[in-house]
Amino acid sequence: MILPKSNRLTPEQVAEVTAIVGEFGCQIQPIIGAVRTIYAIVGDERDELMINRLEGLSFVDRIDRIQSPFKLMDRRSDLASHRITIGGVTLGEELAVIAGQCTIDPRNPNFFLETAAAVKEAGAHVLRGGVWKPRTNPYAFQGDAKSIDILMEASRLTGLPVDAEVMDEQQVRVALDAGVHMLQVGARNALNYSLLRTIGRAVAKRDTVVLLKRSLHMGSLNEFISAAEYIAAFGNPNVILCPRGTAPALDGYRNHPDESITPLLKEKTWAPVVIDPSHSVGKASYVPACALAAVAYGADGLCIEAHVSPSQGIGDDPKQALTPSVLADTIAQARQIWSLRHSVMGGV
Ligand code: PEP
Ligand code: MN
């Protein structure tokens, strides 16, 4: 829909617009109002080049898109009935829980193996463990590829599928070769289109699930959903959206908690939403409340950092990780909220 700056376009301006949209197989149809005339673009209006050329015209105020930019992730797309199942849970049917350490400590593998057993006992469906870590400080521990063996050993011992963040093509290859079930795209890389394409290509013919964190710098919802579309466009639509707090931080919290985003996402996309309260509030004592609020807002799942002995952990674990007993209580309470929403409120 083209909204001109003036009340209507001149015949010369109409001719210029008609020529541009014609190049993209579209036509314009004036919608004549009492005061103002606007112009519908008839045809597939999604071509970015066409939109950019129209937006560049000095007499165009703005373009309002009627068609969704997401061919696959839109809630009205043919994929809307697609369901993602992992660890015995189908997202949307039951509250899904991903839990485990921020970072696997390769010098103390037993911590991770114990954490794995504990999060399973607490009710988690997927075990998370950071093998490679994106660290703000270049001198901080960056993770260790050897931790992949510890992650897979924990998966074998518990029977839980595992989630790990990948940041480049080689890590994607190592993780998939090892059998990692869920690839995590971190907040720092959610706008790295080259990595999104690499992951999309790598998982295209697999049933791997991708957990896509929300970048701190993602403004609009469209930017987040478009990042998911990048991955799904290669053929595997198993992409979960994971808000994890955004910028600027709320004084006292690590980031600005964004668990209230879920109803807005659900209006636009069918993609499941799994909230990460750990990176959102950034402190173990605040995590349970954020997790429960997330479920009240309609989240399909939670991704929570947990550790058998947080103070002996590395990465974020000393400050953010829940102990197994707090994790178990949080999951139990979150399930009650889930049931309340679904039985009493009909899931709304
Ligand atoms: C993490 O999950 O440990 C992590 C680094 O998360 P984020 O990318 O959301 O900061
Ligand atoms: Mn972390």
mmCIF file of C-alpha atoms and ligand atoms in Angstrom:
data_model
loop_
_atom_site.group_PDB
_atom_site.id
_atom_site.type_symbol
_atom_site.label_atom_id
_atom_site.label_comp_id
_atom_site.label_asym_id
_atom_site.label_seq_id
_atom_site.Cartn_x
_atom_site.Cartn_y
_atom_site.Cartn_z
ATOM 1 C CA MET A 1 0.000 0.000 0.000
ATOM 2 C CA ILE A 2 1.522 3.292 -1.114
ATOM 3 C CA LEU A 3 0.721 6.394 0.926
ATOM 4 C CA PRO A 4 1.712 9.558 -0.962
ATOM 5 C CA LYS A 5 2.871 12.738 0.769
ATOM 6 C CA SER A 6 0.197 14.784 -0.991
ATOM 7 C CA ASN A 7 -3.530 13.975 -1.112
ATOM 8 C CA ARG A 8 -3.094 12.141 -4.394
ATOM 9 C CA LEU A 9 -0.419 11.406 -6.979
ATOM 10 C CA THR A 10 -0.127 13.447 -10.164
ATOM 11 C CA PRO A 11 -0.554 11.551 -13.468
ATOM 12 C CA GLU A 12 3.257 11.706 -13.945
ATOM 13 C CA GLN A 13 3.835 10.250 -10.486
ATOM 14 C CA VAL A 14 1.286 7.492 -11.153
ATOM 15 C CA ALA A 15 3.149 6.681 -14.381
ATOM 16 C CA GLU A 16 6.481 6.507 -12.533
ATOM 17 C CA VAL A 17 5.068 4.217 -9.847
ATOM 18 C CA THR A 18 3.305 2.054 -12.435
ATOM 19 C CA ALA A 19 6.572 1.584 -14.311
ATOM 20 C CA ILE A 20 8.433 0.508 -11.172
ATOM 21 C CA VAL A 21 5.840 -1.975 -9.903
ATOM 22 C CA GLY A 22 5.376 -3.261 -13.467
ATOM 23 C CA GLU A 23 9.015 -4.402 -13.491
ATOM 24 C CA PHE A 24 8.109 -6.686 -10.569
ATOM 25 C CA GLY A 25 4.912 -8.034 -12.119
ATOM 26 C CA CYS A 26 2.629 -5.781 -10.046
ATOM 27 C CA GLN A 27 0.076 -3.081 -10.781
ATOM 28 C CA ILE A 28 -1.322 -0.240 -8.711
ATOM 29 C CA GLN A 29 -4.954 0.263 -7.854
ATOM 30 C CA PRO A 30 -6.036 3.672 -6.495
ATOM 31 C CA ILE A 31 -8.329 3.618 -3.455
ATOM 32 C CA ILE A 32 -10.057 6.966 -3.631
ATOM 33 C CA GLY A 33 -11.054 8.533 -0.316
ATOM 34 C CA ALA A 34 -12.955 11.763 0.352
ATOM 35 C CA VAL A 35 -9.752 13.618 1.129
ATOM 36 C CA ARG A 36 -6.886 11.316 0.320
ATOM 37 C CA THR A 37 -6.132 8.660 -2.280
ATOM 38 C CA ILE A 38 -3.895 5.720 -1.460
ATOM 39 C CA TYR A 39 -2.595 3.115 -3.903
ATOM 40 C CA ALA A 40 -2.749 -0.640 -3.399
ATOM 41 C CA ILE A 41 0.022 -2.713 -4.946
ATOM 42 C CA VAL A 42 -1.693 -5.617 -6.677
ATOM 43 C CA GLY A 43 0.580 -8.670 -6.930
ATOM 44 C CA ASP A 44 3.394 -10.024 -4.767
ATOM 45 C CA GLU A 45 4.538 -6.914 -2.926
ATOM 46 C CA ARG A 46 7.309 -8.627 -1.000
ATOM 47 C CA ASP A 47 10.231 -7.838 -3.282
ATOM 48 C CA GLU A 48 12.629 -5.753 -1.185
ATOM 49 C CA LEU A 49 14.122 -4.033 -4.208
ATOM 50 C CA MET A 50 10.699 -2.876 -5.385
ATOM 51 C CA ILE A 51 9.862 -1.579 -1.893
ATOM 52 C CA ASN A 52 13.206 0.208 -1.622
ATOM 53 C CA ARG A 53 12.711 1.881 -4.996
ATOM 54 C CA LEU A 54 9.220 3.042 -4.056
ATOM 55 C CA GLU A 55 10.412 4.260 -0.648
ATOM 56 C CA GLY A 56 13.110 6.234 -2.446
ATOM 57 C CA LEU A 57 10.547 8.316 -4.384
ATOM 58 C CA SER A 58 10.390 11.861 -3.023
ATOM 59 C CA PHE A 59 6.578 11.979 -3.236
ATOM 60 C CA VAL A 60 5.993 8.754 -1.278
ATOM 61 C CA ASP A 61 5.335 9.186 2.438
ATOM 62 C CA ARG A 62 5.501 5.500 3.321
ATOM 63 C CA ILE A 63 4.722 1.986 2.196
ATOM 64 C CA ASP A 64 2.489 -0.151 4.416
ATOM 65 C CA ARG A 65 2.964 -3.823 3.736
ATOM 66 C CA ILE A 66 -0.160 -5.919 3.642
ATOM 67 C CA GLN A 67 1.551 -9.237 2.907
ATOM 68 C CA SER A 68 3.679 -10.820 5.586
ATOM 69 C CA PRO A 69 7.420 -10.791 4.867
ATOM 70 C CA PHE A 70 7.615 -14.321 6.282
ATOM 71 C CA LYS A 71 6.637 -16.991 3.803
ATOM 72 C CA LEU A 72 7.237 -19.842 6.252
ATOM 73 C CA MET A 73 7.175 -18.506 9.793
ATOM 74 C CA ASP A 74 3.978 -16.460 9.425
ATOM 75 C CA ARG A 75 1.130 -17.781 11.550
ATOM 76 C CA ARG A 76 -1.028 -17.888 8.413
ATOM 77 C CA SER A 77 1.502 -19.934 6.418
ATOM 78 C CA ASP A 78 1.017 -23.587 5.472
ATOM 79 C CA LEU A 79 3.492 -24.462 8.217
ATOM 80 C CA ALA A 80 1.237 -23.109 10.942
ATOM 81 C CA SER A 81 0.216 -26.640 11.915
ATOM 82 C CA HIS A 82 3.863 -27.780 12.157
ATOM 83 C CA ARG A 83 4.775 -29.035 15.615
ATOM 84 C CA ILE A 84 8.270 -29.386 17.046
ATOM 85 C CA THR A 85 8.916 -32.407 19.222
ATOM 86 C CA ILE A 86 12.088 -32.943 21.251
ATOM 87 C CA GLY A 87 12.875 -34.971 24.358
ATOM 88 C CA GLY A 88 9.395 -36.489 24.341
ATOM 89 C CA VAL A 89 7.649 -33.123 24.504
ATOM 90 C CA THR A 90 5.699 -31.500 21.691
ATOM 91 C CA LEU A 91 5.903 -27.750 22.043
ATOM 92 C CA GLY A 92 2.497 -26.247 22.546
ATOM 93 C CA GLU A 93 1.094 -29.401 24.104
ATOM 94 C CA GLU A 94 3.066 -29.400 27.335
ATOM 95 C CA LEU A 95 5.476 -26.934 28.979
ATOM 96 C CA ALA A 96 8.929 -27.711 27.543
ATOM 97 C CA VAL A 97 11.964 -27.254 29.756
ATOM 98 C CA ILE A 98 15.574 -26.919 28.640
ATOM 99 C CA ALA A 99 17.961 -26.806 31.582
ATOM 100 C CA GLY A 100 21.610 -27.272 32.392
ATOM 101 C CA GLN A 101 24.854 -25.441 32.853
ATOM 102 C CA CYS A 102 25.816 -22.235 31.126
ATOM 103 C CA THR A 103 29.258 -23.669 30.518
ATOM 104 C CA ILE A 104 30.711 -27.156 30.726
ATOM 105 C CA ASP A 105 33.950 -27.146 32.710
ATOM 106 C CA PRO A 106 36.240 -29.594 30.884
ATOM 107 C CA ARG A 107 38.450 -29.901 33.987
ATOM 108 C CA ASN A 108 35.497 -30.977 36.123
ATOM 109 C CA PRO A 109 33.313 -33.153 33.891
ATOM 110 C CA ASN A 110 31.609 -34.746 36.890
ATOM 111 C CA PHE A 111 29.840 -31.504 37.688
ATOM 112 C CA PHE A 112 28.155 -31.604 34.309
ATOM 113 C CA LEU A 113 27.284 -35.280 34.558
ATOM 114 C CA GLU A 114 25.752 -34.668 37.988
ATOM 115 C CA THR A 115 23.924 -31.572 36.751
ATOM 116 C CA ALA A 116 22.546 -33.593 33.843
ATOM 117 C CA ALA A 117 21.102 -36.247 36.156
ATOM 118 C CA ALA A 118 19.723 -33.548 38.458
ATOM 119 C CA VAL A 119 17.961 -31.541 35.754
ATOM 120 C CA LYS A 120 16.412 -34.733 34.432
ATOM 121 C CA GLU A 121 15.192 -35.550 37.917
ATOM 122 C CA ALA A 122 13.818 -31.984 38.199
ATOM 123 C CA GLY A 123 11.707 -32.555 35.079
ATOM 124 C CA ALA A 124 13.729 -31.059 32.194
ATOM 125 C CA HIS A 125 13.237 -32.452 28.678
ATOM 126 C CA VAL A 126 16.438 -31.116 27.097
ATOM 127 C CA LEU A 127 19.895 -30.728 28.654
ATOM 128 C CA ARG A 128 21.808 -27.564 27.858
ATOM 129 C CA GLY A 129 25.574 -27.228 28.120
ATOM 130 C CA GLY A 130 27.871 -24.586 26.684
ATOM 131 C CA VAL A 131 30.800 -26.089 24.797
ATOM 132 C CA TRP A 132 31.990 -22.917 22.997
ATOM 133 C CA LYS A 133 31.156 -19.647 24.749
ATOM 134 C CA PRO A 134 30.756 -16.115 23.406
ATOM 135 C CA ARG A 135 32.524 -14.026 26.044
ATOM 136 C CA THR A 136 32.631 -10.249 26.243
ATOM 137 C CA ASN A 137 36.129 -10.417 27.694
ATOM 138 C CA PRO A 138 38.612 -11.933 25.220
ATOM 139 C CA TYR A 139 40.719 -13.273 28.098
ATOM 140 C CA ALA A 140 37.795 -15.112 29.720
ATOM 141 C CA PHE A 141 37.390 -18.873 29.201
ATOM 142 C CA GLN A 142 36.092 -19.318 25.649
ATOM 143 C CA GLY A 143 34.914 -22.903 26.023
ATOM 144 C CA ASP A 144 36.654 -26.027 24.817
ATOM 145 C CA ALA A 145 35.747 -28.325 21.926
ATOM 146 C CA LYS A 146 36.616 -31.285 24.187
ATOM 147 C CA SER A 147 33.494 -30.511 26.208
ATOM 148 C CA ILE A 148 31.419 -31.927 23.355
ATOM 149 C CA ASP A 149 32.378 -35.427 24.552
ATOM 150 C CA ILE A 150 31.189 -34.596 28.068
ATOM 151 C CA LEU A 151 27.925 -33.219 26.663
ATOM 152 C CA MET A 152 27.280 -36.362 24.611
ATOM 153 C CA GLU A 153 28.257 -38.619 27.517
ATOM 154 C CA ALA A 154 25.662 -36.810 29.670
ATOM 155 C CA SER A 155 23.122 -37.306 26.895
ATOM 156 C CA ARG A 156 23.871 -41.027 26.786
ATOM 157 C CA LEU A 157 23.678 -41.403 30.559
ATOM 158 C CA THR A 158 20.417 -39.494 30.967
ATOM 159 C CA GLY A 159 18.737 -40.194 27.639
ATOM 160 C CA LEU A 160 18.096 -36.443 27.289
ATOM 161 C CA PRO A 161 18.660 -34.636 23.982
ATOM 162 C CA VAL A 162 21.242 -31.848 24.246
ATOM 163 C CA ASP A 163 21.480 -28.189 23.316
ATOM 164 C CA ALA A 164 24.722 -26.281 22.675
ATOM 165 C CA GLU A 165 25.517 -22.872 21.210
ATOM 166 C CA VAL A 166 27.433 -22.743 17.938
ATOM 167 C CA MET A 167 29.127 -19.639 16.572
ATOM 168 C CA ASP A 168 30.758 -20.689 13.322
ATOM 169 C CA GLU A 169 30.656 -23.279 10.567
ATOM 170 C CA GLN A 170 33.232 -25.548 12.128
ATOM 171 C CA GLN A 171 31.389 -25.646 15.435
ATOM 172 C CA VAL A 172 28.168 -26.424 13.575
ATOM 173 C CA ARG A 173 29.889 -29.351 11.875
ATOM 174 C CA VAL A 174 31.480 -30.694 15.075
ATOM 175 C CA ALA A 175 28.191 -30.387 16.988
ATOM 176 C CA LEU A 176 26.117 -32.120 14.311
ATOM 177 C CA ASP A 177 28.716 -34.870 13.797
ATOM 178 C CA ALA A 178 28.709 -35.503 17.541
ATOM 179 C CA GLY A 179 24.906 -35.804 17.508
ATOM 180 C CA VAL A 180 23.835 -32.566 19.240
ATOM 181 C CA HIS A 181 20.041 -32.397 18.953
ATOM 182 C CA MET A 182 19.481 -28.672 19.395
ATOM 183 C CA LEU A 183 21.761 -25.941 18.041
ATOM 184 C CA GLN A 184 21.596 -22.664 19.908
ATOM 185 C CA VAL A 185 22.118 -19.351 18.148
ATOM 186 C CA GLY A 186 23.207 -16.918 20.848
ATOM 187 C CA ALA A 187 21.994 -13.360 21.339
ATOM 188 C CA ARG A 188 25.237 -12.009 19.918
ATOM 189 C CA ASN A 189 24.794 -13.963 16.695
ATOM 190 C CA ALA A 190 21.060 -13.728 16.100
ATOM 191 C CA LEU A 191 21.707 -11.003 13.521
ATOM 192 C CA ASN A 192 24.657 -12.835 11.929
ATOM 193 C CA TYR A 193 22.890 -13.721 8.672
ATOM 194 C CA SER A 194 25.847 -15.640 7.371
ATOM 195 C CA LEU A 195 25.750 -17.936 10.440
ATOM 196 C CA LEU A 196 21.955 -18.272 10.199
ATOM 197 C CA ARG A 197 22.351 -19.414 6.590
ATOM 198 C CA THR A 198 25.151 -21.800 7.517
ATOM 199 C CA ILE A 199 22.953 -23.367 10.195
ATOM 200 C CA GLY A 200 19.906 -23.454 7.920
ATOM 201 C CA ARG A 201 21.918 -25.272 5.265
ATOM 202 C CA ALA A 202 23.491 -27.682 7.774
ATOM 203 C CA VAL A 203 20.196 -28.742 9.375
ATOM 204 C CA ALA A 204 18.114 -28.706 6.187
ATOM 205 C CA LYS A 205 17.919 -32.479 5.885
ATOM 206 C CA ARG A 206 17.981 -33.322 9.578
ATOM 207 C CA ASP A 207 15.446 -33.181 12.365
ATOM 208 C CA THR A 208 17.750 -30.957 14.442
ATOM 209 C CA VAL A 209 15.999 -28.169 16.359
ATOM 210 C CA VAL A 210 17.403 -24.624 16.428
ATOM 211 C CA LEU A 211 16.975 -22.424 19.507
ATOM 212 C CA LEU A 212 17.240 -18.849 18.253
ATOM 213 C CA LYS A 213 17.922 -16.309 20.988
ATOM 214 C CA ARG A 214 16.665 -12.757 20.600
ATOM 215 C CA SER A 215 19.466 -10.292 20.005
ATOM 216 C CA LEU A 216 19.806 -7.358 22.387
ATOM 217 C CA HIS A 217 19.710 -5.147 19.333
ATOM 218 C CA MET A 218 16.630 -6.511 17.657
ATOM 219 C CA GLY A 219 14.154 -3.686 17.506
ATOM 220 C CA SER A 220 11.073 -4.974 15.797
ATOM 221 C CA LEU A 221 9.396 -8.333 16.127
ATOM 222 C CA ASN A 222 9.816 -8.713 12.370
ATOM 223 C CA GLU A 223 13.578 -8.688 12.743
ATOM 224 C CA PHE A 224 13.390 -11.629 15.173
ATOM 225 C CA ILE A 225 10.970 -13.653 13.053
ATOM 226 C CA SER A 226 12.948 -12.893 9.887
ATOM 227 C CA ALA A 227 16.046 -14.373 11.543
ATOM 228 C CA ALA A 228 14.043 -17.596 12.073
ATOM 229 C CA GLU A 229 12.890 -17.446 8.445
ATOM 230 C CA TYR A 230 16.568 -17.381 7.358
ATOM 231 C CA ILE A 231 17.038 -20.820 8.903
ATOM 232 C CA ALA A 232 13.682 -22.310 7.905
ATOM 233 C CA ALA A 233 14.114 -21.140 4.299
ATOM 234 C CA PHE A 234 16.593 -23.991 3.735
ATOM 235 C CA GLY A 235 13.971 -26.616 4.539
ATOM 236 C CA ASN A 236 13.977 -27.369 8.272
ATOM 237 C CA PRO A 237 11.287 -25.359 10.088
ATOM 238 C CA ASN A 238 12.238 -26.599 13.577
ATOM 239 C CA VAL A 239 13.088 -23.142 14.875
ATOM 240 C CA ILE A 240 12.179 -22.012 18.393
ATOM 241 C CA LEU A 241 12.241 -18.327 19.335
ATOM 242 C CA CYS A 242 14.013 -17.610 22.613
ATOM 243 C CA PRO A 243 13.695 -14.133 24.124
ATOM 244 C CA ARG A 244 16.385 -13.714 26.798
ATOM 245 C CA GLY A 245 16.152 -10.117 27.965
ATOM 246 C CA THR A 246 16.951 -7.087 25.926
ATOM 247 C CA ALA A 247 18.709 -3.713 26.135
ATOM 248 C CA PRO A 248 18.856 -1.345 27.933
ATOM 249 C CA ALA A 249 19.156 -3.251 31.183
ATOM 250 C CA LEU A 250 16.624 -2.623 33.917
ATOM 251 C CA ASP A 251 18.674 -1.318 36.836
ATOM 252 C CA GLY A 252 19.499 -4.374 38.956
ATOM 253 C CA TYR A 253 18.768 -6.936 36.255
ATOM 254 C CA ARG A 254 21.336 -8.071 33.713
ATOM 255 C CA ASN A 255 19.024 -7.133 30.824
ATOM 256 C CA HIS A 256 15.520 -5.788 30.441
ATOM 257 C CA PRO A 257 13.182 -8.767 31.010
ATOM 258 C CA ASP A 258 11.165 -9.296 27.812
ATOM 259 C CA GLU A 259 8.960 -12.260 28.724
ATOM 260 C CA SER A 260 5.903 -10.118 27.920
ATOM 261 C CA ILE A 261 6.830 -10.374 24.221
ATOM 262 C CA THR A 262 5.113 -13.765 23.765
ATOM 263 C CA PRO A 263 1.534 -12.627 22.978
ATOM 264 C CA LEU A 264 2.931 -10.222 20.372
ATOM 265 C CA LEU A 265 5.025 -12.918 18.712
ATOM 266 C CA LYS A 266 2.072 -15.316 18.711
ATOM 267 C CA GLU A 267 0.022 -12.852 16.673
ATOM 268 C CA LYS A 268 2.607 -12.962 13.914
ATOM 269 C CA THR A 269 4.215 -16.385 13.939
ATOM 270 C CA TRP A 270 3.406 -19.995 14.689
ATOM 271 C CA ALA A 271 6.957 -20.542 16.010
ATOM 272 C CA PRO A 272 7.080 -21.790 19.599
ATOM 273 C CA VAL A 273 8.419 -19.352 22.176
ATOM 274 C CA VAL A 274 10.783 -20.555 24.893
ATOM 275 C CA ILE A 275 11.788 -17.874 27.382
ATOM 276 C CA ASP A 276 15.266 -17.774 28.933
ATOM 277 C CA PRO A 277 14.819 -16.068 32.316
ATOM 278 C CA SER A 278 18.438 -16.750 33.338
ATOM 279 C CA HIS A 279 20.117 -14.319 30.940
ATOM 280 C CA SER A 280 17.188 -11.952 31.223
ATOM 281 C CA VAL A 281 17.444 -11.133 34.940
ATOM 282 C CA GLY A 282 20.954 -12.522 35.384
ATOM 283 C CA LYS A 283 20.757 -13.511 39.033
ATOM 284 C CA ALA A 284 19.573 -16.842 40.433
ATOM 285 C CA SER A 285 17.298 -15.294 43.060
ATOM 286 C CA TYR A 286 15.283 -13.425 40.392
ATOM 287 C CA VAL A 287 15.015 -16.309 37.922
ATOM 288 C CA PRO A 288 11.986 -18.212 39.339
ATOM 289 C CA ALA A 289 9.670 -15.170 39.263
ATOM 290 C CA CYS A 290 10.709 -14.352 35.712
ATOM 291 C CA ALA A 291 10.149 -17.975 34.666
ATOM 292 C CA LEU A 292 6.641 -18.024 36.135
ATOM 293 C CA ALA A 293 5.768 -14.682 34.553
ATOM 294 C CA ALA A 294 6.952 -16.050 31.210
ATOM 295 C CA VAL A 295 4.546 -18.987 31.452
ATOM 296 C CA ALA A 296 1.718 -16.659 32.473
ATOM 297 C CA TYR A 297 2.429 -14.646 29.324
ATOM 298 C CA GLY A 298 1.981 -17.767 27.217
ATOM 299 C CA ALA A 299 5.488 -19.170 26.731
ATOM 300 C CA ASP A 300 5.664 -22.704 25.344
ATOM 301 C CA GLY A 301 8.755 -23.435 27.369
ATOM 302 C CA LEU A 302 11.655 -22.257 29.495
ATOM 303 C CA CYS A 303 15.425 -22.407 29.085
ATOM 304 C CA ILE A 304 17.036 -22.208 32.521
ATOM 305 C CA GLU A 305 20.637 -22.384 33.681
ATOM 306 C CA ALA A 306 21.134 -24.867 36.531
ATOM 307 C CA HIS A 307 24.153 -26.402 38.250
ATOM 308 C CA VAL A 308 24.599 -28.916 41.065
ATOM 309 C CA SER A 309 26.976 -26.512 42.779
ATOM 310 C CA PRO A 310 26.619 -23.034 41.245
ATOM 311 C CA SER A 311 29.448 -21.474 43.232
ATOM 312 C CA GLN A 312 31.868 -23.988 41.719
ATOM 313 C CA GLY A 313 30.626 -23.388 38.187
ATOM 314 C CA ILE A 314 32.198 -21.288 35.446
ATOM 315 C CA GLY A 315 30.783 -18.807 32.909
ATOM 316 C CA ASP A 316 27.430 -17.477 34.140
ATOM 317 C CA ASP A 317 26.805 -20.364 36.516
ATOM 318 C CA PRO A 318 28.050 -18.844 39.802
ATOM 319 C CA LYS A 319 25.608 -15.936 39.519
ATOM 320 C CA GLN A 320 22.710 -17.274 37.431
ATOM 321 C CA ALA A 321 22.403 -21.032 37.845
ATOM 322 C CA LEU A 322 19.598 -22.468 39.942
ATOM 323 C CA THR A 323 20.332 -25.346 42.277
ATOM 324 C CA PRO A 324 18.497 -28.551 41.341
ATOM 325 C CA SER A 325 15.963 -28.158 44.147
ATOM 326 C CA VAL A 326 15.060 -24.579 43.146
ATOM 327 C CA LEU A 327 14.869 -25.733 39.523
ATOM 328 C CA ALA A 328 12.499 -28.563 40.486
ATOM 329 C CA ASP A 329 10.268 -26.168 42.455
ATOM 330 C CA THR A 330 10.277 -23.647 39.604
ATOM 331 C CA ILE A 331 9.330 -26.293 37.038
ATOM 332 C CA ALA A 332 6.544 -27.620 39.277
ATOM 333 C CA GLN A 333 5.122 -24.112 39.805
ATOM 334 C CA ALA A 334 5.504 -23.238 36.123
ATOM 335 C CA ARG A 335 3.506 -26.364 35.259
ATOM 336 C CA GLN A 336 0.727 -25.236 37.562
ATOM 337 C CA ILE A 337 0.554 -21.905 35.759
ATOM 338 C CA TRP A 338 0.623 -23.730 32.441
ATOM 339 C CA SER A 339 -2.322 -25.915 33.543
ATOM 340 C CA LEU A 340 -4.220 -22.908 34.797
ATOM 341 C CA ARG A 341 -3.785 -21.133 31.489
ATOM 342 C CA HIS A 342 -4.800 -24.175 29.501
ATOM 343 C CA SER A 343 -7.609 -25.638 31.577
ATOM 344 C CA VAL A 344 -9.186 -22.530 33.020
ATOM 345 C CA MET A 345 -8.347 -19.926 30.389
ATOM 346 C CA GLY A 346 -8.319 -22.246 27.374
ATOM 347 C CA GLY A 347 -4.677 -21.482 26.609
ATOM 348 C CA VAL A 348 -5.226 -17.781 25.952
HETATM 349 C C1 PEP B 1 23.975 -18.785 27.063
HETATM 350 O O1 PEP B 1 22.896 -19.350 26.770
HETATM 351 O O2 PEP B 1 24.781 -19.203 27.898
HETATM 352 C C2 PEP B 1 24.256 -17.483 26.418
HETATM 353 C C3 PEP B 1 25.493 -17.041 26.248
HETATM 354 O O3 PEP B 1 23.123 -16.845 26.087
HETATM 355 P P1 PEP B 1 22.874 -15.480 25.277
HETATM 356 O O4 PEP B 1 23.345 -15.752 23.885
HETATM 357 O O5 PEP B 1 21.399 -15.307 25.383
HETATM 358 O O6 PEP B 1 23.662 -14.405 25.960
HETATM 359 MN MN MN B 2 25.002 -18.376 30.079
#
